[in-house]
Amino acid sequence: MLAFHIGKFILKRTLKFVTLLFAVVVLTFMLVSLSPVDPIQSYLGAEMMVVSEEQKEEIAEYYGVNQPKLQQFFKWLKMFLQGDLGTSLVYRQDVLSIIQEKFVASFALMALSWSMAGILGYALGVIAGMNKGTFADRAIKLYCFVLASTPTFWIAILLLIVFSLWLGLFPIGLGTPIGVVSEQVTWLDRLKHILLPAATLSVIGVSNITLHTRQKVIDVLDSEFIRFARAKGEEGFTLFKRHVFRNTLFPAISVHFASFGELFGGAILAEQVFSYPGLGLAIVQAGLNSDVPLMMGIVVFSTFFVFIGNLLADVLYTMIDLRMKNGEAI
Amino acid sequence: MNIVYKFRDETNEEIEKIKSNFLLEVNHLSLTIERVGKGSDVEHLHVIRDFHLNIHQGEVVAIVGASGSGKSLLADAILGIHPKNSLIEGNIKYENQPLTEKRKKRLRGNDILLIPQMTNALDPLMKAGKQVESFIKQKNKQKIVKDIFQKVGLDPAVYHQIPSTLSGGMIRRIFIAMALASKVKLIIADEPTNGLDAEALDELLFQLKMLANDNRGIVMITHDLEAAMKIADKIAVFYAGETVEIADRKNVRKAGKFRHPYSRALWNALPQNGFVPIECSQPSPAEEIIGCSFASYCPEATKRCGTEKPELREVENGEMVRCFYA
Ligand SMILES: Nc1ncnc2c1ncn2[C@@H]1O[C@H](COP(=O)(O)OP(=O)(O)O)[C@@H](O)[C@H]1O
Ligand code: SF4
Ligand SMILES: [Mg+2]
């Protein structure tokens, strides 16, 4: 019975994913095809002047850029199904290896900002909820509402100006120092480069989880078991530690997991401002230069990644729910 | 041959002293909720108007009143966990000392324990046993809790279960287990028998009685006069936010009736006393009451009842009534 349920769950999710992926791929291909940028030009860059017309023809032939769009699409699809994402025009490199390299950088950025936003957001939500109606609560709420309507790039530029330009605490951009061989880049260097973009994403990502946690804390405080806990003499931090923490943590975690998709979008923008060499920067490069294979590759990968994030959130939530229904303490 | 005990004068004095030494004493207690109504005018809800109660150690006093009459708020007021927008007036003494808000805070959970009305009053994510454990100071908590569970008729395995897997009856027993585990002297049990079948009800009343025999004072709040008549030493009848009568249970049994017309109506509504339906409701808490709160429904009301408020007066031996003619 359990195996049947798990099987059904996996089948349903896989179908949903395949449908979603197909829609995303078609849409992306259509959008890139509409781009007025000549892919050969972006491939050649400055060499455009010195390369002869015949050579250009050959390159176009090699990448198939002059074929009808539909034919190009099916060619890509066929290769994709065989596990081949093709070669990037801009980087002149295998798409899969580009994604691998950029993903490590992006993932570090997202993981760091996701954890920071989670911890900070939960803490702020608890402070606001436990002190509902006070100055602290109103300040935190205001902060969240303002941030929820502030564009990521704006925050990014603001942090950059304050911390890099004025205070000089952090580098202006990139993922590693300029002019240093990659083997000589230290962890401290990497940390310095990642901190500002990660802070940007956290500052924004906090708002959702804070407001959600605040509401949950208020609901819990209003419940009968808190009234009883108060009647037993529990107050303030003891009350939080014994009852509020456990009853608000898991809802907060599952909400935070579900916000992973948004984080992905935010990361693309933040990487732009900080020239942080992750997937976000690569996808913009691909888009600006009509680099179809790279664009498609990143889109497929991103869809997959966000999908996995949401799946994890669901599995986690279901597991906690099941444990609770079975009467096991968490 | 009859043996006549004759106390020496000193002993009599001692008894007098103990008698007047109340564990909890409540006089002229009122609770008013301030609520912002339509527009910006503030509405005052006089949920509790003039409440009296006193209780000795080892005694069970029942507060009997209709549902929604403010009994739970009364418990909250004594414990100091009443809503923020409510105002308490009157005086409450605990062990002969005024019970200030500060003192309430210190005493609740340590000296005074609430047995809550709702079975959802346990933390849904915490093991039942753990929730009882917080009352125990010694080592070996788990074993002590499991022993107490057995005493109140719970399987020790319940220790590891969370509340959603327990029945209402089991949760009510856990509340009793908390009282047993604690060192409190005063227990305020809010509708402790709600939703129990006849057998479980009797068992729970027995357990409450055992707690009282252990020299604790029990205030049992209930809408069930029949249950109150089974264990209470004294019965305080609550109507329209007022104590309308305090009767000794034994005397009620002997006389077969109460003194106050409202208590009589409650009494006559019991199946064994004729099942006469009660034809009265509570006045709205938003209303100002002039005269006797029961005047609109009282069969014995006179002109005076509509204009003058009867005070609670002692009739004999601590028994009290709020009626001109009783
Ligand atoms: N926090 C509150 N704010 C406003 N009204 C309340 C509040 N709590 C209870 N009441 C009202 O006070 C009355 C008494 O409630 P309650 O004490 O629960 O009655 P009982 O326990 O006797 O059934 C009810 O009419 C209820 O609606
Ligand atoms: S005072 Fe008058 S109205 Fe009130 S209970 Fe007595 S007889 Fe009835
Ligand atoms: Mg109640």
XYZ file of C-alpha atoms in Angstrom, chain A residues 100-110 112-113 116 169-178 180-199 274-278:
49
model
C 28.826 22.380 -13.908
C 31.407 25.053 -13.268
C 28.933 27.941 -12.951
C 26.536 25.922 -10.872
C 29.077 25.354 -8.123
C 29.490 29.118 -7.775
C 25.760 29.812 -7.973
C 24.903 27.048 -5.573
C 27.342 28.355 -2.992
C 25.752 31.776 -3.335
C 22.198 30.481 -3.082
C 24.578 30.779 1.802
C 21.876 33.373 1.250
C 21.141 33.341 6.192
C 35.191 46.277 3.019
C 34.410 44.050 0.068
C 35.578 43.725 -3.544
C 33.469 45.380 -6.250
C 32.615 42.178 -8.021
C 33.626 38.882 -9.609
C 33.987 35.557 -7.843
C 37.744 35.651 -7.236
C 40.400 38.400 -7.163
C 41.567 39.703 -10.551
C 45.288 35.663 -9.327
C 45.696 32.154 -10.694
C 42.755 30.002 -9.683
C 44.981 27.632 -7.712
C 46.110 30.515 -5.507
C 42.626 31.776 -4.645
C 42.033 31.259 -0.935
C 38.789 30.474 0.872
C 38.895 33.903 2.415
C 39.018 35.462 -1.062
C 36.023 33.459 -2.136
C 34.134 34.337 1.037
C 34.813 38.041 0.536
C 33.452 37.846 -2.989
C 30.371 35.885 -2.097
C 29.320 37.820 0.987
C 27.790 40.909 -0.617
C 25.750 39.098 -3.269
C 24.615 36.629 -0.602
C 23.672 39.491 1.724
C 28.237 41.853 -8.815
C 29.544 40.214 -12.015
C 29.514 37.046 -9.957
C 30.426 34.216 -12.320
C 27.464 31.917 -11.754
